[in-house]
Short mmCIF file of C-alpha atoms and ligand atoms in Angstrom, two decimals:
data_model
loop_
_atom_site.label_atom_id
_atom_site.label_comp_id
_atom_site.label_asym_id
_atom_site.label_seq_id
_atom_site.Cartn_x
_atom_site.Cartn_y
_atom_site.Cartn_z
CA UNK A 69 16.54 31.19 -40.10
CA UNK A 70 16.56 33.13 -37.51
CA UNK A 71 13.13 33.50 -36.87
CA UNK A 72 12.77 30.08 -36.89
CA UNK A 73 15.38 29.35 -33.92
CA UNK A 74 13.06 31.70 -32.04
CA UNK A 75 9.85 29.92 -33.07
CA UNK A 76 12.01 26.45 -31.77
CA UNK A 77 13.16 28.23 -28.74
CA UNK A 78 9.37 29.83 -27.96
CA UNK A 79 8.27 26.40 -28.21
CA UNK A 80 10.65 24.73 -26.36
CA UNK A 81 9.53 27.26 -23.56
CA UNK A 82 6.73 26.54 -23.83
CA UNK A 83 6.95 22.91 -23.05
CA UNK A 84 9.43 23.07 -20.04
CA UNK A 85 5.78 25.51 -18.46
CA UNK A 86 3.63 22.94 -19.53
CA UNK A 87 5.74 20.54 -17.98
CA UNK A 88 5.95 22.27 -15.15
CA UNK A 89 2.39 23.24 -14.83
CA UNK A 90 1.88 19.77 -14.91
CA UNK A 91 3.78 18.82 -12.05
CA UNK A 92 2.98 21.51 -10.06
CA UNK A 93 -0.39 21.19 -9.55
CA UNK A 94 -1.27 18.24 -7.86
CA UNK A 95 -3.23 18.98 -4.51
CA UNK A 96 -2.80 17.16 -1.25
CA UNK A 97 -6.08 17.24 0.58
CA UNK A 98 -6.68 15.79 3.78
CA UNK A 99 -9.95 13.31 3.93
CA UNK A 100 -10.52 11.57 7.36
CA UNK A 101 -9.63 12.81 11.12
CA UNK A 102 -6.28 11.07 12.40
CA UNK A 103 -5.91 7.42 13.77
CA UNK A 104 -2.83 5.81 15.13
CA UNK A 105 -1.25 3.53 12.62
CA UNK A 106 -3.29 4.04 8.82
CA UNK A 107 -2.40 1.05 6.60
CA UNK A 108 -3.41 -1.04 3.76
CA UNK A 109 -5.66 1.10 1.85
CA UNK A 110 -7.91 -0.41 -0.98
CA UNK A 111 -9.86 1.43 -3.35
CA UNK A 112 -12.96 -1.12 -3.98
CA UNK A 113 -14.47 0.13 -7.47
CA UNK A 114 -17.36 -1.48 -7.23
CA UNK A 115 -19.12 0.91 -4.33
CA UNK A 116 -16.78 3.85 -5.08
CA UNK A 117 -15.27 3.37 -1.80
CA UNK A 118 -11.79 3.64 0.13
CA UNK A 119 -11.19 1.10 2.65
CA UNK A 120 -7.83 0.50 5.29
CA UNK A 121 -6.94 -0.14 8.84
CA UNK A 122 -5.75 0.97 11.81
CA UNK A 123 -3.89 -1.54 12.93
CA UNK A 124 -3.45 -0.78 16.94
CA UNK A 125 -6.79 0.76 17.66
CA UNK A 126 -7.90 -2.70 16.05
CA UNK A 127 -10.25 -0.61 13.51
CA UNK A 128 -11.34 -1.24 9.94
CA UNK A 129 -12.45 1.92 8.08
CA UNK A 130 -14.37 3.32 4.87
CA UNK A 131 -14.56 6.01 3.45
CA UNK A 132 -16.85 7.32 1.07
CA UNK A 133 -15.29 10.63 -1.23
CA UNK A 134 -18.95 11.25 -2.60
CA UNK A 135 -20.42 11.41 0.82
CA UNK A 136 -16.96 12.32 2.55
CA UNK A 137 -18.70 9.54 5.18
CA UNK A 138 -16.17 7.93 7.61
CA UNK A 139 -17.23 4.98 9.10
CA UNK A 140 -15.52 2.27 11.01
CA UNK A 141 -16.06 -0.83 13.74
CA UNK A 142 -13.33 -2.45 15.87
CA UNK A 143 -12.23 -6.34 15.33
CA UNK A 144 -10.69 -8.27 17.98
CA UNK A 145 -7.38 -7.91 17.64
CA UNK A 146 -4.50 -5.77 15.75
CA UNK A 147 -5.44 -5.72 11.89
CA UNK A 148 -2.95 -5.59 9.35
CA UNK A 149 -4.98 -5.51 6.64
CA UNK A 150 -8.31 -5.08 4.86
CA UNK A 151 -9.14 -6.65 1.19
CA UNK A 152 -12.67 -6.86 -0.06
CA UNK A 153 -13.49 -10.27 -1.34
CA UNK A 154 -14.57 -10.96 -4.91
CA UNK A 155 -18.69 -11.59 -5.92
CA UNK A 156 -19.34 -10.09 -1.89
CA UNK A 157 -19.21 -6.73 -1.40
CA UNK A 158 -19.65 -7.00 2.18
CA UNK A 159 -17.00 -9.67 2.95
CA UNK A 160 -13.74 -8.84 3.61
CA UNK A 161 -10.09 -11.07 4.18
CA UNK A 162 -8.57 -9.38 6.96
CA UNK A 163 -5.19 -10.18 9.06
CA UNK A 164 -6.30 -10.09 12.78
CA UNK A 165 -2.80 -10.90 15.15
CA UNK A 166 -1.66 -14.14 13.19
CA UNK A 167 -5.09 -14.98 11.46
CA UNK A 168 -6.33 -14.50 8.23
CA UNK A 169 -10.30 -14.46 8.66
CA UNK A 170 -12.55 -13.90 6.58
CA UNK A 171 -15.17 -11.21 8.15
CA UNK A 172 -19.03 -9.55 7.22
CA UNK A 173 -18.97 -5.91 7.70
CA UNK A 174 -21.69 -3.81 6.08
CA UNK A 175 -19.90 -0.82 6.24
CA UNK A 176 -22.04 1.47 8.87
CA UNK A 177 -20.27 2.86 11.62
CA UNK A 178 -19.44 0.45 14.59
CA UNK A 179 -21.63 -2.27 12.78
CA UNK A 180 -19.94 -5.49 14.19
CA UNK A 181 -17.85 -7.41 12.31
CA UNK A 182 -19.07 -10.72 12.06
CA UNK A 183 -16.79 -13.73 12.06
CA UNK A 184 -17.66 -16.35 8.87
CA UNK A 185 -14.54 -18.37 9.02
CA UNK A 186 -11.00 -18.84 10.02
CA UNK A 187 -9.00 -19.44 6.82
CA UNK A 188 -5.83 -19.88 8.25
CA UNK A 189 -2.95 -18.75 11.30
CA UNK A 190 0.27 -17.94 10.78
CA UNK A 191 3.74 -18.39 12.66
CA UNK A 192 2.04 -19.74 15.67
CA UNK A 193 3.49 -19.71 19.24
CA UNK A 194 5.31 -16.35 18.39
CA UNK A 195 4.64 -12.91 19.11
CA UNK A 196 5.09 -11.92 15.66
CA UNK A 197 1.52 -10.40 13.91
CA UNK A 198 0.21 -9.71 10.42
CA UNK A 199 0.90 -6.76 8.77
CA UNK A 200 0.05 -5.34 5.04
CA UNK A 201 -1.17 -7.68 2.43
CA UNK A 202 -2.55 -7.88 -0.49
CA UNK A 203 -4.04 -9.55 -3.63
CA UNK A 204 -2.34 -9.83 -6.43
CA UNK A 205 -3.65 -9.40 -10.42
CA UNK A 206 -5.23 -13.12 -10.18
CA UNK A 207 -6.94 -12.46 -6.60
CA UNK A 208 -3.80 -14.54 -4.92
CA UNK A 209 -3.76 -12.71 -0.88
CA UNK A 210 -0.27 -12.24 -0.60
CA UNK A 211 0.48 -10.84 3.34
CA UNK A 212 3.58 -10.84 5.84
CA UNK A 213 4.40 -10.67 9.54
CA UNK A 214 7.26 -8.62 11.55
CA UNK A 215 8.76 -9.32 14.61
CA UNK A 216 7.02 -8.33 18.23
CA UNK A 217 7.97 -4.15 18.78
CA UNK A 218 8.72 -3.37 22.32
CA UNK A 219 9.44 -0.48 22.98
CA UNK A 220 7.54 1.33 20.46
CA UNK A 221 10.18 1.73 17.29
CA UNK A 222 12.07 -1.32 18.02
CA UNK A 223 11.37 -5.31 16.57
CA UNK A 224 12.70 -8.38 17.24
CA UNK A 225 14.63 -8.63 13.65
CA UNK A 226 14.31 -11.17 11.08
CA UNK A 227 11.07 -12.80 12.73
CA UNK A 228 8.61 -12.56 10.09
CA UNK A 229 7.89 -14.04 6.46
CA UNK A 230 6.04 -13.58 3.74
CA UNK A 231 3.00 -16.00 2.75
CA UNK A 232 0.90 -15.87 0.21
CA UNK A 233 -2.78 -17.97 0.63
CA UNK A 234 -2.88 -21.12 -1.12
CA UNK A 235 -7.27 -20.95 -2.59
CA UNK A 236 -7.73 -24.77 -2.81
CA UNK A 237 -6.45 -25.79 0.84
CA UNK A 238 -6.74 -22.26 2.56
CA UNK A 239 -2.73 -22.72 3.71
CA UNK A 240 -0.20 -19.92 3.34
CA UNK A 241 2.97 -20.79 2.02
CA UNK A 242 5.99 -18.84 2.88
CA UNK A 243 7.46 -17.14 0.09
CA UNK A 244 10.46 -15.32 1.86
CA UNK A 245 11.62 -16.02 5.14
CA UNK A 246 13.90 -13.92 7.71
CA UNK A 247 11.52 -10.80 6.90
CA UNK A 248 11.68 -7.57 9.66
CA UNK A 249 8.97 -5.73 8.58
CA UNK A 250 7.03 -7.49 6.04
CA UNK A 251 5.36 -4.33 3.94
CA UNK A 252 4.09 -2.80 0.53
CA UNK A 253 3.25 -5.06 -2.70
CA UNK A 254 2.98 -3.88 -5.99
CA UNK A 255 2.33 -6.18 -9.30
CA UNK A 256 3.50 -5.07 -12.33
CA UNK A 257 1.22 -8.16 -14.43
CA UNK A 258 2.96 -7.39 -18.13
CA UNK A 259 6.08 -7.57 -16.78
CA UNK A 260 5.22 -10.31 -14.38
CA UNK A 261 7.31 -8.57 -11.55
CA UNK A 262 6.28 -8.12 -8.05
CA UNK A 263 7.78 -5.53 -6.04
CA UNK A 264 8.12 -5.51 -2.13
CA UNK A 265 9.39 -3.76 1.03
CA UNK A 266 10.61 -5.24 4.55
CA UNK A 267 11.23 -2.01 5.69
CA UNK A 268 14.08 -3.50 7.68
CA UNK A 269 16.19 -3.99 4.73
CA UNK A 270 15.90 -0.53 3.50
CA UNK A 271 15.45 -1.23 -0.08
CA UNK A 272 12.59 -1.93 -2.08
CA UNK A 273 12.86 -5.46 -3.95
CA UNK A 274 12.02 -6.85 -7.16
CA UNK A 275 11.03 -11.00 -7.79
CA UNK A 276 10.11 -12.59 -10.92
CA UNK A 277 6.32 -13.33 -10.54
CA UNK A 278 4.68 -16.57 -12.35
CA UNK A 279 0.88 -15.89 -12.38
CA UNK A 280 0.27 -19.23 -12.65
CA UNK A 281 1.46 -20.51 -9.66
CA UNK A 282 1.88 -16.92 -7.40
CA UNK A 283 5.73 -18.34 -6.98
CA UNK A 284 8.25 -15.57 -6.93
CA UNK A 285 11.90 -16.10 -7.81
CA UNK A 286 15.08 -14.27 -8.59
CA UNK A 287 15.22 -11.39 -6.20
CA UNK A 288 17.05 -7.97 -7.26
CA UNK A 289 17.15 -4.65 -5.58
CA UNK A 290 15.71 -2.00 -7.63
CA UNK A 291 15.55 1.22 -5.13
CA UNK A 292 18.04 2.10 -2.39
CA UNK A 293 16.70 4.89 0.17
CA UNK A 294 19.77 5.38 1.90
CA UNK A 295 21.94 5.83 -1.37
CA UNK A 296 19.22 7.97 -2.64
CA UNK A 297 19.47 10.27 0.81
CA UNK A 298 15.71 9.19 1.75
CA UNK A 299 15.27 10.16 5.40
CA UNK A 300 12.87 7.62 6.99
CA UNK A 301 12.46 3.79 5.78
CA UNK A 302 10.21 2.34 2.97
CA UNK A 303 6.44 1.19 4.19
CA UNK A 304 3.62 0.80 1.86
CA UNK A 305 3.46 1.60 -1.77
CA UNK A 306 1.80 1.01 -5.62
CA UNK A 307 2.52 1.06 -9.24
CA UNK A 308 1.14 3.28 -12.05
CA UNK A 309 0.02 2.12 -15.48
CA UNK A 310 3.82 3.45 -16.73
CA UNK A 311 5.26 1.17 -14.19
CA UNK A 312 6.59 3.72 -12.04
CA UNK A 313 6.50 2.80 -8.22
CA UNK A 314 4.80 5.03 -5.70
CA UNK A 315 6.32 3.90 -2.55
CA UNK A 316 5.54 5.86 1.53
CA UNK A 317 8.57 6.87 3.68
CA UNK A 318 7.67 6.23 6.69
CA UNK A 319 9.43 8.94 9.13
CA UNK A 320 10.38 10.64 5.50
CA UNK A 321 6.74 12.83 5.50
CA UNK A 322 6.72 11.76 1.68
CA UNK A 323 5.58 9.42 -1.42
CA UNK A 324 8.09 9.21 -3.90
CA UNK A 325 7.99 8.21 -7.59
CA UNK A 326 10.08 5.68 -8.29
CA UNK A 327 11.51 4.73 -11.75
CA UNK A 328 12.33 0.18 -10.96
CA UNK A 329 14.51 0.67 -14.16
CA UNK A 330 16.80 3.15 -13.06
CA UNK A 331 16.37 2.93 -9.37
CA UNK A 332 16.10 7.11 -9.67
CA UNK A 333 13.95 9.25 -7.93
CA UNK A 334 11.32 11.02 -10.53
CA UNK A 335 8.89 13.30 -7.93
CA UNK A 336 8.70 13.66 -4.19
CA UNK A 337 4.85 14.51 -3.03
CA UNK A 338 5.18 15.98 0.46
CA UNK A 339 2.56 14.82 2.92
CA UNK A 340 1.93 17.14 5.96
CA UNK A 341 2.72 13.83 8.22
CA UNK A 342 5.87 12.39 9.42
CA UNK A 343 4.55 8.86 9.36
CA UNK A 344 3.52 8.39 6.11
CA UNK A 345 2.21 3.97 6.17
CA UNK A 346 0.70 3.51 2.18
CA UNK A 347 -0.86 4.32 -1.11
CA UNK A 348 -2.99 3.34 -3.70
CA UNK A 349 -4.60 4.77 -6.49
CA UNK A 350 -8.29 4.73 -6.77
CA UNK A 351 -11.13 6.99 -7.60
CA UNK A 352 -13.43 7.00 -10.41
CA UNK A 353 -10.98 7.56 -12.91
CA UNK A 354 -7.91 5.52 -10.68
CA UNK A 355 -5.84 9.03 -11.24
CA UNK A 356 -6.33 9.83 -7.33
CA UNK A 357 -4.05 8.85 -4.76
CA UNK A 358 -5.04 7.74 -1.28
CA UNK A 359 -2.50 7.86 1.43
CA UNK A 360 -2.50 6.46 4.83
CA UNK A 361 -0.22 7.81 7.85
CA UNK A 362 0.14 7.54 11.07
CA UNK A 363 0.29 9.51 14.67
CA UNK A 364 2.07 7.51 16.51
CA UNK A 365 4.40 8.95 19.63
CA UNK A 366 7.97 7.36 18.75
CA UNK A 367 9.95 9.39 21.08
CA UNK A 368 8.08 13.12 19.79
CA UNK A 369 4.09 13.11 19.43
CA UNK A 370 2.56 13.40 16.07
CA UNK A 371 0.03 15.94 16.09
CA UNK A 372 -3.04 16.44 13.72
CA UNK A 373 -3.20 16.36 10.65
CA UNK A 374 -0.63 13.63 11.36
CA UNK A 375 -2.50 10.43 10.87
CA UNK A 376 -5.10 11.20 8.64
CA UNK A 377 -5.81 9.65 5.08
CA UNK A 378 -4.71 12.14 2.57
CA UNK A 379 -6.10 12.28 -1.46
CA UNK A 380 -3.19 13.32 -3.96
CA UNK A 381 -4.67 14.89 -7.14
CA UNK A 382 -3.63 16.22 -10.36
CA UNK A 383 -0.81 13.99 -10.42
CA UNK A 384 -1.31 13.10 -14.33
CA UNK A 385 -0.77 9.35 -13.94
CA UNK A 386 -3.25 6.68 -13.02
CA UNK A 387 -3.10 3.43 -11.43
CA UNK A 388 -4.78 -0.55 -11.64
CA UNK A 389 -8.07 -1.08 -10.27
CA UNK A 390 -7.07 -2.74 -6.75
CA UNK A 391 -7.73 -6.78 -6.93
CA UNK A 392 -10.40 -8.50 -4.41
CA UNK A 393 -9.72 -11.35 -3.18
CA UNK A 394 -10.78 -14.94 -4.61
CA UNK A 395 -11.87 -16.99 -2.31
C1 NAG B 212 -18.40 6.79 14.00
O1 NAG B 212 -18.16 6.47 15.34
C2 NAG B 212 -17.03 7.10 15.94
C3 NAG B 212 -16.85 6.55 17.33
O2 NAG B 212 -16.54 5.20 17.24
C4 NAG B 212 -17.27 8.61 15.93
O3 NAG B 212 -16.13 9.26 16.45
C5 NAG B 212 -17.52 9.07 14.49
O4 NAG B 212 -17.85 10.43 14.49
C6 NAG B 212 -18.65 8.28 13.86
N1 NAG B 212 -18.73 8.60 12.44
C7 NAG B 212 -19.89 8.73 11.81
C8 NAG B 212 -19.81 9.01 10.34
O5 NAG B 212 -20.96 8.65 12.37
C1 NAG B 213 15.15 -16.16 -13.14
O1 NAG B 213 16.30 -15.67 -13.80
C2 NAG B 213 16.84 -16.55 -14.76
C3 NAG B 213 18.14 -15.94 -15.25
O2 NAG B 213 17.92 -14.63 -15.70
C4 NAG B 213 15.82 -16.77 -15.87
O3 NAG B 213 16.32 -17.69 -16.78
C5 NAG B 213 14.53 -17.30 -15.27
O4 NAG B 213 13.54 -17.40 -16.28
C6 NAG B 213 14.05 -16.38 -14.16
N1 NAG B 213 12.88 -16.97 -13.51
C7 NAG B 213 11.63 -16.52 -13.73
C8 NAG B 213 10.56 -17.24 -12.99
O5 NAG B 213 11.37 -15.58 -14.45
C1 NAG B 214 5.59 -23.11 -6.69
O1 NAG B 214 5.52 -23.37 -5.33
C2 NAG B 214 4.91 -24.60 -5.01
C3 NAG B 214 4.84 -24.72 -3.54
O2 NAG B 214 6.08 -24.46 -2.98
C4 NAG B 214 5.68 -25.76 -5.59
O3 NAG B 214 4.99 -26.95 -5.30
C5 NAG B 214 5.81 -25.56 -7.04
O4 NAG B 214 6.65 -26.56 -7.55
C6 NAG B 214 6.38 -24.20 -7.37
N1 NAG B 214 6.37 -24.02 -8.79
C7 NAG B 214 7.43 -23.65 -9.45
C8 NAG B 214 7.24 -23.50 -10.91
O5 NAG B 214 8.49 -23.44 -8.92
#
C-alpha cells in the first residue's frame, strides 16, 4: 500500500514537471527591426509568409521566416490593415485613411503598390481612419475606425464603428456603432462566436455570429482587464484551436491567454515591448505566434527592440489558418 502511494505521488510529480516543462519553454524571438505602430498581422499559408502594417509610416510589410527577408513599400496614406485576397496571391484588401482598396503588391522591397480599385470609404467627412480588420471563417472583411488622436494618446471618443464589407455591392455595413478604438477579431466558427476589442471600453466582447449572413447579435463581456489587474488596454488578438483567446496589452508589454468561459487569466507571455498592437498564429505547423508592437513616444520613447515583430514558440497550442479575403 504504501509503496503504491509513493508510485501515485512519484507520478503525480512527475506530471506537475512535465507540466511545467511545458510551459516554460516557449521562446520569444525577435524577427524584424522596429517600426512605429506594428498591426494586423496575417500569416498567408499559401507562400509561407507573415504579412502586417505600420500604420503611421504608411508601410505594408512581409516577412519571410525561411529567408528571415523583410521587405516593405509605402501606400498613400495611414494603413490599418493588410489581408491577402483569395485565388491572388499578390492582391491584397487594405484600409488606407477611410478606404478599403484593393491593392497589387508583389512583395519586393519598395515595389509600388498599385491601385486596382476602390471598394468602398467609410465615415466620410470625419477625421476618423481605419484601423485593424479582418476576414472572418467565410472570407467576410470585417474592419473598424477610431476617433482622430491629437495629441498622441488621446481620441475623440465614441467616433468610430465597426463595418463589415458587404461582397455583392462592395458596401460596409455598420455592425456596432459608438466604437473608440475599433480593434482585434477573433472567430470561434463551431461556436459561431466572434470576439472583439474597442480598446476604449476596456473589455474584450463576445457577439453571437451567423455565418450566413456575417450579422452579429447579443453582445456579452467575457474578459475584464481592469478587474483582472491588466496594466495597459486590450489591442489586437486571436483564438487557438481550444478556444482560448490570445489577446495584446497594449502599454501591458504582454499577450495573455484568455479562457472566454471563465473570463480567467491562463498564461501571461512577456514581450520585451511596452506597446504590444497584435497576434496571430501562423507558421508551417500554425503552433507559432507572431506579434506586432509598437515604438511609439507617448510621453517616454520606446527604444529598440520596442517595435519589432516578435515569434512566440513552444507554446504547445496551435491556431486557424488566417482567412483571405473573398472578393
Ligand atoms: C528595404 O528597404 C528599406 C528602406 O525602405 C531598407 O531599410 C531595408 O534594409 C530594405 N530591406 C531589404 C530586405 O532589402
Ligand atoms: C441571442 O440570444 C437569444 C437568447 O439567448 C437566443 O435565443 C438567440 O438565438 C441568440 N441569437 C443568435 C443569433 O444566436
Ligand atoms: C443581417 O443584416 C442585414 C443588413 O442589416 C439585414 O438585412 C438582415 O435582415 C440581417 N439578418 C438577420 C438574420 O438579422
Amino acid at each position: 500500500m504504501k509503496m503504491y502511494n509513493l508510485l501515485l505521488l512519484c507520478l503525480y510529480n512527475f506530471e506537475i514537471t512535465l507540466c511545467q516543462d511545458i510551459e516554460m519553454s516557449h521562446k520569444v524571438t525577435k524577427i524584424t527591426e522596429p517600426v512605429v505602430l506594428g498591426e494586423g498581422p496575417h500569416w498567408d499559408e499559401r507562400v509561407q509568409a507573415l504579412y502586417f502594417v505600420s500604420i503611421h509610416e504608411q508601410t505594408i510589410h512581409k516577412y519571410v521566416p525561411a529567408t528571415k527577408e523583410h521587405t516593405r513599400t509605402k501606400l498613400n496614406g495611414r494603413v490599418g490593415f493588410i489581408v491577402p485576397v483569395e485565388g491572388r496571391t499578390d492582391q491584397f484588401v487594405v484600409g488606407v485613411e477611410l478606404k478599403f482598396l484593393l491593392v497589387q503588391w508583389d512583395g519586393k522591397n519598395n515595389s509600388e503598390a498599385k491601385l486596382l480599385k476602390e471598394l468602398c470609404e467609410v465615415d466620410q467627412q470625419t477625421k476618423n481612419r481605419l484601423n485593424d480588420g479582418k476576414a472572418d471563417p467565410r472570407g467576410r472583411l470585417y474592419a473598424g475606425t477610431m476617433g482622430h488622436e491629437e495629441p498622441p494618446g488621446v481620441f475623440v471618443q465614441e467616433a468610430g464603428s465597426l463595418f463589415v464589407l458587404e461582397r455583392a455591392s462592395a458596401r460596409a455595413r455598420t455592425l456596432a456603432a459608438r466604437v473608440g478604438i475599433s480593434n482585434g477579431l477573433a472567430w470561434d466558427e463551431r461556436n459561431r462566436a466572434m470576439y472583439y476589442v474597442d480598446s476604449m471600453d476596456k473589455h474584450i466582447r463576445k457577439y453571437d455570429w451567423d455565418p450566413d449572413t456575417g450579422n452579429i447579435s447579443n453582445m456579452t463581456y467575457v474578459f475584464d482587464f481592469v478587474k483582472n489587474g491588466i496594466a495597459g488596454v486590450g489591442d489586437g488578438g486571436t483564438i487557438d484551436t481550444d478556444g482560448n483567446l490570445w489577446w495584446c496589452v497594449f502599454d501591458g508589454s504582454c499577450v495573455l491567454q484568455i479562457d472566454p468561459n471563465t473570463g480567467k487569466v491562463l498564461r501571461k507571455i512577456d514581450i520585451p515591448a511596452k506597446q504590444v498592437t497584435s497576434c496571430t498564429f501562423g507558421g508551417p505547423n500554425f503552433d507559432t505566434l507572431f506579434v506586432t508592437t509598437a515604438s511609439m513616444t507617448i510621453g517616454e520613447e520606446q527604444k529598440p527592440p520596442c517595435g519589432s515583430c516578435f515569434m512566440v514558440t513552444g507554446l504547445g497550442v496551435k491556431g486557424y489558418p488566417n482567412v483571405n479575403v473573398k472578393l
